[in-house]
Amino acid sequence: MSKTENGELLVASSPHLWAGVSTARIMRDVLISLAPAALGAVCFFGWRAALIIALSMGAAALTEWGCMRLMGKPSTLGDGSALVTGLLLALTLPPASPVWLPVVGAAFAIAVVKVAFGGLGHNFVNPALAARAFLLAAFPAAMTTWTSPFDAVTTATPLAVLPSPFDPEVLAGPLPSYRDLFLGTVGGSLGETSALLLLIGAAYLLARRIIDWRIPAGFLGTLALLSWILSGQGGLFTGDPLYHVLAGGAILGAFFMATDYVTGPITPKGRWVFAVGCGLITVLIRLYGGYPEGVLFAILLMNVVTPLIDRFIVPAPFGGVKGRA
């Protein structure tokens, strides 16, 4: 409890520290961190990637502005969260997406997932990922048509050609090398192909202390460990963990989506639980599910579980004794 200059008493749980970090600054740092991946997408997939990114970010901003106008509320465009949602969504879309796809997805992310639940800070799942799930369910053909970098020839993603441990004879195509996966010269979503460019952006976020290292470490560590144990064609402990980490959207999801402040746990222990759950579900979907990729649904499912994690993993009050809320 404290007293203001006017003599008013303010009551809140203690202690609270203000780090001087605003939402706008955090969103600006996230946009900066995603710039290498966005520029890489334009380099790999050409002007169409730039068009998809511009349409997604523009549609997200316009939808948020329109929703605020309809509700008679002040514009929230200044915090930059709509632009972050639009950019994240664009980076999860196929390079050959029709031009209306990012517009529909961005409008859904902002109007349905974000604004309808009260705006920034009230959405219970990541808006960009929820929009991608919606697009995947509504337009599966458009969302699963992949092209290779530079020549735009239809191709399969690295995870799609990976032989199943239960049917090792089935191989849909040649496996890309670690070098191709690291640099990004493989098929996939606009922003997920280059591990190098994503790690540059992730290093920026970690250096700025925008994200908690526990979530990507727990996510990718669990993914690597379980992939090594379960995904090998020669039995247990013969899998290729590095391939599973570099391929697909694991790095993009672990550093840029699972670390969302709103939809993730608030405690360090809770974040470990959240991260391990993301890695576990990703492996289960990749190895035993109907999709070659599982990052999308893993993060969304753990977003839903987050309130339970925060309910049962509670930090001890300042100067108090640990216990359950």
PDB file of C-alpha atoms in Angstrom:
ATOM      1  CA  MET A   1       0.000   0.000   0.000  1.00  0.00           C
ATOM      2  CA  SER A   2       1.294   3.455  -0.855  1.00  0.00           C
ATOM      3  CA  LYS A   3       0.054   7.010  -0.727  1.00  0.00           C
ATOM      4  CA  THR A   4      -0.059   9.422  -3.625  1.00  0.00           C
ATOM      5  CA  GLU A   5       0.736  13.137  -3.479  1.00  0.00           C
ATOM      6  CA  ASN A   6      -3.006  13.783  -3.211  1.00  0.00           C
ATOM      7  CA  GLY A   7      -3.280  11.563  -0.177  1.00  0.00           C
ATOM      8  CA  GLU A   8      -5.014   8.702  -2.031  1.00  0.00           C
ATOM      9  CA  LEU A   9      -4.125   5.183  -0.933  1.00  0.00           C
ATOM     10  CA  LEU A  10      -3.118   2.672  -3.617  1.00  0.00           C
ATOM     11  CA  VAL A  11      -3.479  -1.000  -2.726  1.00  0.00           C
ATOM     12  CA  ALA A  12      -1.868  -3.798  -4.760  1.00  0.00           C
ATOM     13  CA  SER A  13       0.011  -7.039  -4.236  1.00  0.00           C
ATOM     14  CA  SER A  14       3.682  -6.373  -3.643  1.00  0.00           C
ATOM     15  CA  PRO A  15       6.356  -5.937  -4.674  1.00  0.00           C
ATOM     16  CA  HIS A  16       6.087  -4.252  -8.089  1.00  0.00           C
ATOM     17  CA  LEU A  17       8.988  -2.897 -10.082  1.00  0.00           C
ATOM     18  CA  TRP A  18       8.650  -0.797 -13.196  1.00  0.00           C
ATOM     19  CA  ALA A  19      11.409  -1.409 -15.687  1.00  0.00           C
ATOM     20  CA  GLY A  20      10.538   1.565 -17.849  1.00  0.00           C
ATOM     21  CA  VAL A  21       9.672  -0.673 -20.822  1.00  0.00           C
ATOM     22  CA  SER A  22       6.576   0.226 -22.819  1.00  0.00           C
ATOM     23  CA  THR A  23       4.483  -1.990 -25.091  1.00  0.00           C
ATOM     24  CA  ALA A  24       5.462   0.135 -28.072  1.00  0.00           C
ATOM     25  CA  ARG A  25       9.151  -0.368 -27.342  1.00  0.00           C
ATOM     26  CA  ILE A  26       8.718  -4.141 -26.999  1.00  0.00           C
ATOM     27  CA  MET A  27       6.797  -4.349 -30.265  1.00  0.00           C
ATOM     28  CA  ARG A  28       9.399  -2.213 -32.016  1.00  0.00           C
ATOM     29  CA  ASP A  29      12.128  -4.591 -30.849  1.00  0.00           C
ATOM     30  CA  VAL A  30      10.121  -7.600 -32.061  1.00  0.00           C
ATOM     31  CA  LEU A  31       9.691  -5.973 -35.475  1.00  0.00           C
ATOM     32  CA  ILE A  32      13.426  -5.290 -35.635  1.00  0.00           C
ATOM     33  CA  SER A  33      14.208  -8.883 -34.659  1.00  0.00           C
ATOM     34  CA  LEU A  34      11.954 -10.235 -37.410  1.00  0.00           C
ATOM     35  CA  ALA A  35      13.477  -7.992 -40.072  1.00  0.00           C
ATOM     36  CA  PRO A  36      16.278 -10.458 -41.038  1.00  0.00           C
ATOM     37  CA  ALA A  37      13.757 -13.268 -41.589  1.00  0.00           C
ATOM     38  CA  ALA A  38      11.433 -10.959 -43.549  1.00  0.00           C
ATOM     39  CA  LEU A  39      14.257  -9.695 -45.748  1.00  0.00           C
ATOM     40  CA  GLY A  40      15.443 -13.259 -46.233  1.00  0.00           C
ATOM     41  CA  ALA A  41      11.947 -14.255 -47.361  1.00  0.00           C
ATOM     42  CA  VAL A  42      12.013 -11.533 -50.025  1.00  0.00           C
ATOM     43  CA  CYS A  43      15.472 -12.665 -51.110  1.00  0.00           C
ATOM     44  CA  PHE A  44      14.451 -16.338 -51.307  1.00  0.00           C
ATOM     45  CA  PHE A  45      10.953 -16.015 -52.727  1.00  0.00           C
ATOM     46  CA  GLY A  46      10.958 -12.666 -54.543  1.00  0.00           C
ATOM     47  CA  TRP A  47       8.528  -9.760 -54.739  1.00  0.00           C
ATOM     48  CA  ARG A  48       5.551 -11.952 -53.886  1.00  0.00           C
ATOM     49  CA  ALA A  49       6.921 -12.424 -50.372  1.00  0.00           C
ATOM     50  CA  ALA A  50       7.128  -8.646 -49.966  1.00  0.00           C
ATOM     51  CA  LEU A  51       3.547  -8.332 -51.205  1.00  0.00           C
ATOM     52  CA  ILE A  52       2.262 -10.972 -48.757  1.00  0.00           C
ATOM     53  CA  ILE A  53       4.059  -9.307 -45.836  1.00  0.00           C
ATOM     54  CA  ALA A  54       2.760  -5.856 -46.791  1.00  0.00           C
ATOM     55  CA  LEU A  55      -0.811  -7.094 -47.225  1.00  0.00           C
ATOM     56  CA  SER A  56      -0.798  -8.966 -43.926  1.00  0.00           C
ATOM     57  CA  MET A  57       0.627  -6.056 -41.924  1.00  0.00           C
ATOM     58  CA  GLY A  58      -1.612  -3.538 -43.672  1.00  0.00           C
ATOM     59  CA  ALA A  59      -4.748  -5.626 -43.184  1.00  0.00           C
ATOM     60  CA  ALA A  60      -3.939  -6.156 -39.502  1.00  0.00           C
ATOM     61  CA  ALA A  61      -3.439  -2.429 -38.911  1.00  0.00           C
ATOM     62  CA  LEU A  62      -6.540  -1.467 -40.893  1.00  0.00           C
ATOM     63  CA  THR A  63      -8.688  -4.041 -39.091  1.00  0.00           C
ATOM     64  CA  GLU A  64      -7.577  -2.831 -35.678  1.00  0.00           C
ATOM     65  CA  TRP A  65      -8.189   0.799 -36.643  1.00  0.00           C
ATOM     66  CA  GLY A  66     -11.647  -0.088 -37.984  1.00  0.00           C
ATOM     67  CA  CYS A  67     -12.602  -2.097 -34.898  1.00  0.00           C
ATOM     68  CA  MET A  68     -11.600   0.737 -32.581  1.00  0.00           C
ATOM     69  CA  ARG A  69     -13.580   3.211 -34.681  1.00  0.00           C
ATOM     70  CA  LEU A  70     -16.675   0.997 -34.625  1.00  0.00           C
ATOM     71  CA  MET A  71     -16.464   0.632 -30.856  1.00  0.00           C
ATOM     72  CA  GLY A  72     -15.833   4.341 -30.322  1.00  0.00           C
ATOM     73  CA  LYS A  73     -12.513   3.702 -28.594  1.00  0.00           C
ATOM     74  CA  PRO A  74      -9.154   5.434 -29.058  1.00  0.00           C
ATOM     75  CA  SER A  75      -6.892   3.947 -31.691  1.00  0.00           C
ATOM     76  CA  THR A  76      -4.354   1.422 -30.397  1.00  0.00           C
ATOM     77  CA  LEU A  77      -2.243   1.338 -33.529  1.00  0.00           C
ATOM     78  CA  GLY A  78       0.497   3.256 -31.762  1.00  0.00           C
ATOM     79  CA  ASP A  79       1.519   0.257 -29.640  1.00  0.00           C
ATOM     80  CA  GLY A  80       2.608  -1.637 -32.773  1.00  0.00           C
ATOM     81  CA  SER A  81       1.039  -4.944 -31.744  1.00  0.00           C
ATOM     82  CA  ALA A  82      -1.144  -5.143 -34.865  1.00  0.00           C
ATOM     83  CA  LEU A  83       1.917  -4.794 -37.097  1.00  0.00           C
ATOM     84  CA  VAL A  84       3.688  -7.549 -35.144  1.00  0.00           C
ATOM     85  CA  THR A  85       0.670  -9.840 -35.543  1.00  0.00           C
ATOM     86  CA  GLY A  86       0.506  -9.114 -39.269  1.00  0.00           C
ATOM     87  CA  LEU A  87       4.206  -9.768 -39.771  1.00  0.00           C
ATOM     88  CA  LEU A  88       4.199 -12.989 -37.739  1.00  0.00           C
ATOM     89  CA  LEU A  89       1.209 -14.267 -39.688  1.00  0.00           C
ATOM     90  CA  ALA A  90       2.846 -13.438 -43.020  1.00  0.00           C
ATOM     91  CA  LEU A  91       5.991 -15.335 -42.027  1.00  0.00           C
ATOM     92  CA  THR A  92       3.915 -18.485 -41.429  1.00  0.00           C
ATOM     93  CA  LEU A  93       2.258 -18.419 -44.861  1.00  0.00           C
ATOM     94  CA  PRO A  94       3.360 -20.327 -47.980  1.00  0.00           C
ATOM     95  CA  PRO A  95       5.271 -18.255 -50.555  1.00  0.00           C
ATOM     96  CA  ALA A  96       2.647 -18.981 -53.217  1.00  0.00           C
ATOM     97  CA  SER A  97      -0.281 -17.806 -51.099  1.00  0.00           C
ATOM     98  CA  PRO A  98      -3.043 -16.013 -53.020  1.00  0.00           C
ATOM     99  CA  VAL A  99      -3.112 -12.305 -52.244  1.00  0.00           C
ATOM    100  CA  TRP A 100      -6.407 -12.509 -50.351  1.00  0.00           C
ATOM    101  CA  LEU A 101      -5.110 -15.125 -47.917  1.00  0.00           C
ATOM    102  CA  PRO A 102      -2.988 -12.795 -45.716  1.00  0.00           C
ATOM    103  CA  VAL A 103      -5.792 -10.235 -45.731  1.00  0.00           C
ATOM    104  CA  VAL A 104      -8.373 -12.747 -44.497  1.00  0.00           C
ATOM    105  CA  GLY A 105      -5.965 -14.182 -41.938  1.00  0.00           C
ATOM    106  CA  ALA A 106      -4.899 -10.809 -40.554  1.00  0.00           C
ATOM    107  CA  ALA A 107      -8.499  -9.633 -40.258  1.00  0.00           C
ATOM    108  CA  PHE A 108      -9.396 -12.834 -38.378  1.00  0.00           C
ATOM    109  CA  ALA A 109      -6.388 -12.500 -36.050  1.00  0.00           C
ATOM    110  CA  ILE A 110      -7.216  -8.943 -35.057  1.00  0.00           C
ATOM    111  CA  ALA A 111     -11.025  -8.871 -35.106  1.00  0.00           C
ATOM    112  CA  VAL A 112     -11.830 -12.350 -33.787  1.00  0.00           C
ATOM    113  CA  VAL A 113      -8.832 -13.430 -31.704  1.00  0.00           C
ATOM    114  CA  LYS A 114      -7.649 -10.090 -30.330  1.00  0.00           C
ATOM    115  CA  VAL A 115     -10.348  -7.389 -30.283  1.00  0.00           C
ATOM    116  CA  ALA A 116     -13.319  -9.679 -29.597  1.00  0.00           C
ATOM    117  CA  PHE A 117     -11.654 -10.829 -26.362  1.00  0.00           C
ATOM    118  CA  GLY A 118     -10.870  -7.322 -25.165  1.00  0.00           C
ATOM    119  CA  GLY A 119      -7.785  -6.287 -27.100  1.00  0.00           C
ATOM    120  CA  LEU A 120      -4.093  -6.562 -26.338  1.00  0.00           C
ATOM    121  CA  GLY A 121      -3.486  -8.370 -23.070  1.00  0.00           C
ATOM    122  CA  HIS A 122      -6.805 -10.240 -23.084  1.00  0.00           C
ATOM    123  CA  ASN A 123      -6.477 -12.729 -25.956  1.00  0.00           C
ATOM    124  CA  PHE A 124      -5.969 -16.268 -24.646  1.00  0.00           C
ATOM    125  CA  VAL A 125      -4.147 -17.621 -27.688  1.00  0.00           C
ATOM    126  CA  ASN A 126      -1.559 -16.130 -29.996  1.00  0.00           C
ATOM    127  CA  PRO A 127      -3.533 -14.191 -32.665  1.00  0.00           C
ATOM    128  CA  ALA A 128      -1.130 -14.931 -35.516  1.00  0.00           C
ATOM    129  CA  LEU A 129      -1.067 -18.664 -34.790  1.00  0.00           C
ATOM    130  CA  ALA A 130      -4.831 -18.836 -34.324  1.00  0.00           C
ATOM    131  CA  ALA A 131      -5.258 -17.122 -37.693  1.00  0.00           C
ATOM    132  CA  ARG A 132      -2.893 -19.603 -39.309  1.00  0.00           C
ATOM    133  CA  ALA A 133      -4.887 -22.478 -37.819  1.00  0.00           C
ATOM    134  CA  PHE A 134      -8.081 -20.902 -39.173  1.00  0.00           C
ATOM    135  CA  LEU A 135      -6.589 -20.521 -42.649  1.00  0.00           C
ATOM    136  CA  LEU A 136      -5.276 -24.096 -42.564  1.00  0.00           C
ATOM    137  CA  ALA A 137      -8.724 -25.431 -41.691  1.00  0.00           C
ATOM    138  CA  ALA A 138     -10.623 -23.217 -44.135  1.00  0.00           C
ATOM    139  CA  PHE A 139      -8.231 -23.222 -47.103  1.00  0.00           C
ATOM    140  CA  PRO A 140      -6.067 -26.341 -46.782  1.00  0.00           C
ATOM    141  CA  ALA A 141      -4.962 -26.431 -50.434  1.00  0.00           C
ATOM    142  CA  ALA A 142      -3.677 -22.853 -50.395  1.00  0.00           C
ATOM    143  CA  MET A 143      -1.964 -23.397 -47.047  1.00  0.00           C
ATOM    144  CA  THR A 144      -0.109 -26.557 -48.075  1.00  0.00           C
ATOM    145  CA  THR A 145       1.252 -25.633 -51.494  1.00  0.00           C
ATOM    146  CA  TRP A 146       4.982 -25.025 -51.140  1.00  0.00           C
ATOM    147  CA  THR A 147       7.561 -23.690 -53.549  1.00  0.00           C
ATOM    148  CA  SER A 148      11.321 -23.820 -53.488  1.00  0.00           C
ATOM    149  CA  PRO A 149      13.412 -20.650 -53.104  1.00  0.00           C
ATOM    150  CA  PHE A 150      14.655 -18.708 -56.155  1.00  0.00           C
ATOM    151  CA  ASP A 151      12.865 -20.756 -58.860  1.00  0.00           C
ATOM    152  CA  ALA A 152       9.349 -21.023 -57.340  1.00  0.00           C
ATOM    153  CA  VAL A 153       9.073 -24.669 -58.364  1.00  0.00           C
ATOM    154  CA  THR A 154       6.540 -26.679 -56.376  1.00  0.00           C
ATOM    155  CA  THR A 155       8.299 -28.747 -53.742  1.00  0.00           C
ATOM    156  CA  ALA A 156       7.820 -30.484 -50.407  1.00  0.00           C
ATOM    157  CA  THR A 157       8.928 -29.162 -47.033  1.00  0.00           C
ATOM    158  CA  PRO A 158      11.885 -30.801 -45.246  1.00  0.00           C
ATOM    159  CA  LEU A 159       9.570 -32.430 -42.694  1.00  0.00           C
ATOM    160  CA  ALA A 160       7.272 -33.793 -45.411  1.00  0.00           C
ATOM    161  CA  VAL A 161      10.109 -35.761 -47.047  1.00  0.00           C
ATOM    162  CA  LEU A 162      11.431 -37.071 -43.741  1.00  0.00           C
ATOM    163  CA  PRO A 163      10.727 -40.824 -43.600  1.00  0.00           C
ATOM    164  CA  SER A 164       8.537 -42.003 -40.765  1.00  0.00           C
ATOM    165  CA  PRO A 165      10.173 -44.210 -38.121  1.00  0.00           C
ATOM    166  CA  PHE A 166       7.232 -46.576 -38.615  1.00  0.00           C
ATOM    167  CA  ASP A 167       7.613 -46.798 -42.390  1.00  0.00           C
ATOM    168  CA  PRO A 168      11.248 -46.062 -43.204  1.00  0.00           C
ATOM    169  CA  GLU A 169      10.915 -47.217 -46.799  1.00  0.00           C
ATOM    170  CA  VAL A 170       8.676 -44.284 -47.662  1.00  0.00           C
ATOM    171  CA  LEU A 171      10.774 -41.306 -48.749  1.00  0.00           C
ATOM    172  CA  ALA A 172       8.990 -38.548 -50.632  1.00  0.00           C
ATOM    173  CA  GLY A 173      12.175 -36.947 -51.913  1.00  0.00           C
ATOM    174  CA  PRO A 174      15.827 -36.212 -51.186  1.00  0.00           C
ATOM    175  CA  LEU A 175      16.537 -34.882 -47.729  1.00  0.00           C
ATOM    176  CA  PRO A 176      18.020 -31.379 -47.618  1.00  0.00           C
ATOM    177  CA  SER A 177      21.403 -30.970 -45.984  1.00  0.00           C
ATOM    178  CA  TYR A 178      22.026 -29.271 -42.653  1.00  0.00           C
ATOM    179  CA  ARG A 179      23.594 -26.409 -44.603  1.00  0.00           C
ATOM    180  CA  ASP A 180      20.413 -25.904 -46.655  1.00  0.00           C
ATOM    181  CA  LEU A 181      18.288 -25.990 -43.512  1.00  0.00           C
ATOM    182  CA  PHE A 182      20.553 -23.537 -41.723  1.00  0.00           C
ATOM    183  CA  LEU A 183      20.773 -21.042 -44.573  1.00  0.00           C
ATOM    184  CA  GLY A 184      17.146 -21.397 -45.672  1.00  0.00           C
ATOM    185  CA  THR A 185      17.441 -22.737 -49.229  1.00  0.00           C
ATOM    186  CA  VAL A 186      14.561 -25.173 -48.686  1.00  0.00           C
ATOM    187  CA  GLY A 187      10.802 -25.112 -49.095  1.00  0.00           C
ATOM    188  CA  GLY A 188       8.586 -23.877 -46.307  1.00  0.00           C
ATOM    189  CA  SER A 189       6.741 -20.882 -44.948  1.00  0.00           C
ATOM    190  CA  LEU A 190       8.126 -17.444 -45.752  1.00  0.00           C
ATOM    191  CA  GLY A 191       9.873 -16.892 -42.446  1.00  0.00           C
ATOM    192  CA  GLU A 192      10.679 -20.357 -41.184  1.00  0.00           C
ATOM    193  CA  THR A 193      13.209 -21.624 -43.686  1.00  0.00           C
ATOM    194  CA  SER A 194      16.403 -19.886 -42.552  1.00  0.00           C
ATOM    195  CA  ALA A 195      17.566 -20.864 -39.082  1.00  0.00           C
ATOM    196  CA  LEU A 196      20.473 -18.432 -39.417  1.00  0.00           C
ATOM    197  CA  LEU A 197      18.300 -15.354 -39.944  1.00  0.00           C
ATOM    198  CA  LEU A 198      15.883 -16.375 -37.199  1.00  0.00           C
ATOM    199  CA  LEU A 199      18.712 -16.918 -34.731  1.00  0.00           C
ATOM    200  CA  ILE A 200      20.090 -13.453 -35.513  1.00  0.00           C
ATOM    201  CA  GLY A 201      16.721 -11.980 -34.594  1.00  0.00           C
ATOM    202  CA  ALA A 202      16.459 -14.203 -31.526  1.00  0.00           C
ATOM    203  CA  ALA A 203      19.886 -13.074 -30.329  1.00  0.00           C
ATOM    204  CA  TYR A 204      18.700  -9.464 -30.590  1.00  0.00           C
ATOM    205  CA  LEU A 205      15.617 -10.198 -28.465  1.00  0.00           C
ATOM    206  CA  LEU A 206      17.680 -12.031 -25.853  1.00  0.00           C
ATOM    207  CA  ALA A 207      20.248  -9.246 -25.731  1.00  0.00           C
ATOM    208  CA  ARG A 208      17.468  -6.707 -25.228  1.00  0.00           C
ATOM    209  CA  ARG A 209      15.898  -8.987 -22.589  1.00  0.00           C
ATOM    210  CA  ILE A 210      12.595  -8.927 -24.417  1.00  0.00           C
ATOM    211  CA  ILE A 211      12.090 -12.699 -24.212  1.00  0.00           C
ATOM    212  CA  ASP A 212      12.841 -15.269 -21.522  1.00  0.00           C
ATOM    213  CA  TRP A 213      15.490 -17.798 -22.602  1.00  0.00           C
ATOM    214  CA  ARG A 214      13.737 -20.561 -20.666  1.00  0.00           C
ATOM    215  CA  ILE A 215      10.934 -20.969 -23.206  1.00  0.00           C
ATOM    216  CA  PRO A 216      13.034 -21.470 -26.370  1.00  0.00           C
ATOM    217  CA  ALA A 217      15.557 -23.550 -24.410  1.00  0.00           C
ATOM    218  CA  GLY A 218      12.877 -25.818 -22.954  1.00  0.00           C
ATOM    219  CA  PHE A 219      10.943 -26.007 -26.224  1.00  0.00           C
ATOM    220  CA  LEU A 220      13.871 -26.825 -28.507  1.00  0.00           C
ATOM    221  CA  GLY A 221      15.600 -28.954 -25.870  1.00  0.00           C
ATOM    222  CA  THR A 222      12.545 -31.151 -25.423  1.00  0.00           C
ATOM    223  CA  LEU A 223      12.039 -31.351 -29.180  1.00  0.00           C
ATOM    224  CA  ALA A 224      15.642 -32.400 -29.722  1.00  0.00           C
ATOM    225  CA  LEU A 225      15.669 -34.945 -26.886  1.00  0.00           C
ATOM    226  CA  LEU A 226      12.421 -36.664 -27.839  1.00  0.00           C
ATOM    227  CA  SER A 227      13.280 -36.608 -31.537  1.00  0.00           C
ATOM    228  CA  TRP A 228      16.574 -38.312 -30.768  1.00  0.00           C
ATOM    229  CA  ILE A 229      14.800 -40.958 -28.684  1.00  0.00           C
ATOM    230  CA  LEU A 230      11.738 -41.627 -30.832  1.00  0.00           C
ATOM    231  CA  SER A 231      12.232 -40.581 -34.449  1.00  0.00           C
ATOM    232  CA  GLY A 232      15.039 -42.866 -35.585  1.00  0.00           C
ATOM    233  CA  GLN A 233      14.528 -45.576 -38.197  1.00  0.00           C
ATOM    234  CA  GLY A 234      16.878 -47.902 -36.335  1.00  0.00           C
ATOM    235  CA  GLY A 235      14.981 -47.906 -33.063  1.00  0.00           C
ATOM    236  CA  LEU A 236      15.174 -45.867 -29.905  1.00  0.00           C
ATOM    237  CA  PHE A 237      17.950 -43.274 -29.528  1.00  0.00           C
ATOM    238  CA  THR A 238      18.765 -43.248 -33.248  1.00  0.00           C
ATOM    239  CA  GLY A 239      16.838 -40.158 -34.323  1.00  0.00           C
ATOM    240  CA  ASP A 240      18.229 -36.939 -35.789  1.00  0.00           C
ATOM    241  CA  PRO A 241      17.515 -34.147 -33.285  1.00  0.00           C
ATOM    242  CA  LEU A 242      19.320 -31.431 -35.248  1.00  0.00           C
ATOM    243  CA  TYR A 243      17.198 -32.050 -38.334  1.00  0.00           C
ATOM    244  CA  HIS A 244      13.991 -31.722 -36.307  1.00  0.00           C
ATOM    245  CA  VAL A 245      15.179 -28.467 -34.715  1.00  0.00           C
ATOM    246  CA  LEU A 246      16.320 -26.868 -37.980  1.00  0.00           C
ATOM    247  CA  ALA A 247      13.382 -28.064 -40.124  1.00  0.00           C
ATOM    248  CA  GLY A 248       9.905 -26.585 -40.020  1.00  0.00           C
ATOM    249  CA  GLY A 249       8.770 -23.798 -37.747  1.00  0.00           C
ATOM    250  CA  ALA A 250      10.459 -24.891 -34.512  1.00  0.00           C
ATOM    251  CA  ILE A 251      12.878 -21.952 -34.238  1.00  0.00           C
ATOM    252  CA  LEU A 252      10.315 -19.385 -35.394  1.00  0.00           C
ATOM    253  CA  GLY A 253       7.757 -20.725 -32.928  1.00  0.00           C
ATOM    254  CA  ALA A 254      10.123 -21.181 -29.987  1.00  0.00           C
ATOM    255  CA  PHE A 255      11.653 -17.702 -30.066  1.00  0.00           C
ATOM    256  CA  PHE A 256       8.949 -15.480 -31.550  1.00  0.00           C
ATOM    257  CA  MET A 257       5.555 -17.045 -30.749  1.00  0.00           C
ATOM    258  CA  ALA A 258       5.809 -19.211 -27.643  1.00  0.00           C
ATOM    259  CA  THR A 259       7.439 -16.266 -25.859  1.00  0.00           C
ATOM    260  CA  ASP A 260       4.345 -14.069 -26.221  1.00  0.00           C
ATOM    261  CA  TYR A 261       3.821 -12.316 -22.882  1.00  0.00           C
ATOM    262  CA  VAL A 262       0.028 -12.455 -22.989  1.00  0.00           C
ATOM    263  CA  THR A 263      -0.478 -16.124 -23.759  1.00  0.00           C
ATOM    264  CA  GLY A 264       2.393 -17.624 -21.777  1.00  0.00           C
ATOM    265  CA  PRO A 265       2.916 -18.299 -18.053  1.00  0.00           C
ATOM    266  CA  ILE A 266       4.196 -15.535 -15.824  1.00  0.00           C
ATOM    267  CA  THR A 267       6.542 -17.528 -13.575  1.00  0.00           C
ATOM    268  CA  PRO A 268       9.935 -19.041 -14.488  1.00  0.00           C
ATOM    269  CA  LYS A 269       8.819 -22.543 -13.418  1.00  0.00           C
ATOM    270  CA  GLY A 270       5.595 -22.134 -15.335  1.00  0.00           C
ATOM    271  CA  ARG A 271       7.548 -21.189 -18.430  1.00  0.00           C
ATOM    272  CA  TRP A 272       9.601 -24.367 -18.162  1.00  0.00           C
ATOM    273  CA  VAL A 273       6.392 -26.412 -17.995  1.00  0.00           C
ATOM    274  CA  PHE A 274       4.948 -24.475 -20.921  1.00  0.00           C
ATOM    275  CA  ALA A 275       8.097 -24.944 -23.005  1.00  0.00           C
ATOM    276  CA  VAL A 276       8.419 -28.671 -22.312  1.00  0.00           C
ATOM    277  CA  GLY A 277       4.749 -29.094 -23.203  1.00  0.00           C
ATOM    278  CA  CYS A 278       5.293 -27.310 -26.510  1.00  0.00           C
ATOM    279  CA  GLY A 279       8.229 -29.565 -27.361  1.00  0.00           C
ATOM    280  CA  LEU A 280       6.392 -32.718 -26.323  1.00  0.00           C
ATOM    281  CA  ILE A 281       3.252 -31.951 -28.337  1.00  0.00           C
ATOM    282  CA  THR A 282       5.310 -30.939 -31.369  1.00  0.00           C
ATOM    283  CA  VAL A 283       7.074 -34.315 -31.366  1.00  0.00           C
ATOM    284  CA  LEU A 284       3.846 -36.234 -30.849  1.00  0.00           C
ATOM    285  CA  ILE A 285       2.180 -34.493 -33.789  1.00  0.00           C
ATOM    286  CA  ARG A 286       5.216 -34.814 -36.054  1.00  0.00           C
ATOM    287  CA  LEU A 287       5.700 -38.520 -35.361  1.00  0.00           C
ATOM    288  CA  TYR A 288       2.193 -39.776 -34.648  1.00  0.00           C
ATOM    289  CA  GLY A 289      -0.184 -37.122 -36.010  1.00  0.00           C
ATOM    290  CA  GLY A 290      -1.595 -36.380 -39.419  1.00  0.00           C
ATOM    291  CA  TYR A 291       0.553 -33.276 -40.033  1.00  0.00           C
ATOM    292  CA  PRO A 292       4.302 -33.289 -40.678  1.00  0.00           C
ATOM    293  CA  GLU A 293       4.581 -30.097 -38.614  1.00  0.00           C
ATOM    294  CA  GLY A 294       3.301 -29.685 -35.043  1.00  0.00           C
ATOM    295  CA  VAL A 295       4.588 -26.345 -33.768  1.00  0.00           C
ATOM    296  CA  LEU A 296       1.397 -24.458 -34.571  1.00  0.00           C
ATOM    297  CA  PHE A 297      -0.938 -26.712 -32.607  1.00  0.00           C
ATOM    298  CA  ALA A 298       1.586 -27.294 -29.811  1.00  0.00           C
ATOM    299  CA  ILE A 299       1.802 -23.603 -28.956  1.00  0.00           C
ATOM    300  CA  LEU A 300      -1.946 -23.073 -29.289  1.00  0.00           C
ATOM    301  CA  LEU A 301      -2.715 -26.012 -26.996  1.00  0.00           C
ATOM    302  CA  MET A 302      -0.220 -24.796 -24.404  1.00  0.00           C
ATOM    303  CA  ASN A 303      -1.718 -21.281 -24.669  1.00  0.00           C
ATOM    304  CA  VAL A 304      -5.002 -22.808 -23.560  1.00  0.00           C
ATOM    305  CA  VAL A 305      -3.285 -24.610 -20.670  1.00  0.00           C
ATOM    306  CA  THR A 306      -1.469 -21.461 -19.504  1.00  0.00           C
ATOM    307  CA  PRO A 307      -4.153 -20.362 -16.970  1.00  0.00           C
ATOM    308  CA  LEU A 308      -3.883 -23.770 -15.295  1.00  0.00           C
ATOM    309  CA  ILE A 309      -0.101 -23.502 -15.155  1.00  0.00           C
ATOM    310  CA  ASP A 310      -0.364 -20.070 -13.546  1.00  0.00           C
ATOM    311  CA  ARG A 311      -3.013 -21.441 -11.186  1.00  0.00           C
ATOM    312  CA  PHE A 312      -0.847 -24.233  -9.795  1.00  0.00           C
ATOM    313  CA  ILE A 313       2.634 -22.739 -10.085  1.00  0.00           C
ATOM    314  CA  VAL A 314       2.579 -19.643  -7.939  1.00  0.00           C
ATOM    315  CA  PRO A 315       5.665 -17.778  -6.726  1.00  0.00           C
ATOM    316  CA  ALA A 316       6.096 -17.276  -3.012  1.00  0.00           C
ATOM    317  CA  PRO A 317       4.962 -13.833  -1.814  1.00  0.00           C
ATOM    318  CA  PHE A 318       7.769 -11.426  -1.061  1.00  0.00           C
ATOM    319  CA  GLY A 319       8.990 -12.458   2.384  1.00  0.00           C
ATOM    320  CA  GLY A 320       6.377 -15.244   2.577  1.00  0.00           C
ATOM    321  CA  VAL A 321       6.298 -19.042   2.375  1.00  0.00           C
ATOM    322  CA  LYS A 322       5.892 -21.043  -0.824  1.00  0.00           C
ATOM    323  CA  GLY A 323       2.481 -22.584  -1.316  1.00  0.00           C
ATOM    324  CA  ARG A 324      -0.370 -23.174  -3.739  1.00  0.00           C
ATOM    325  CA  ALA A 325      -2.847 -20.393  -4.438  1.00  0.00           C
TER     326      ALA A 325
END
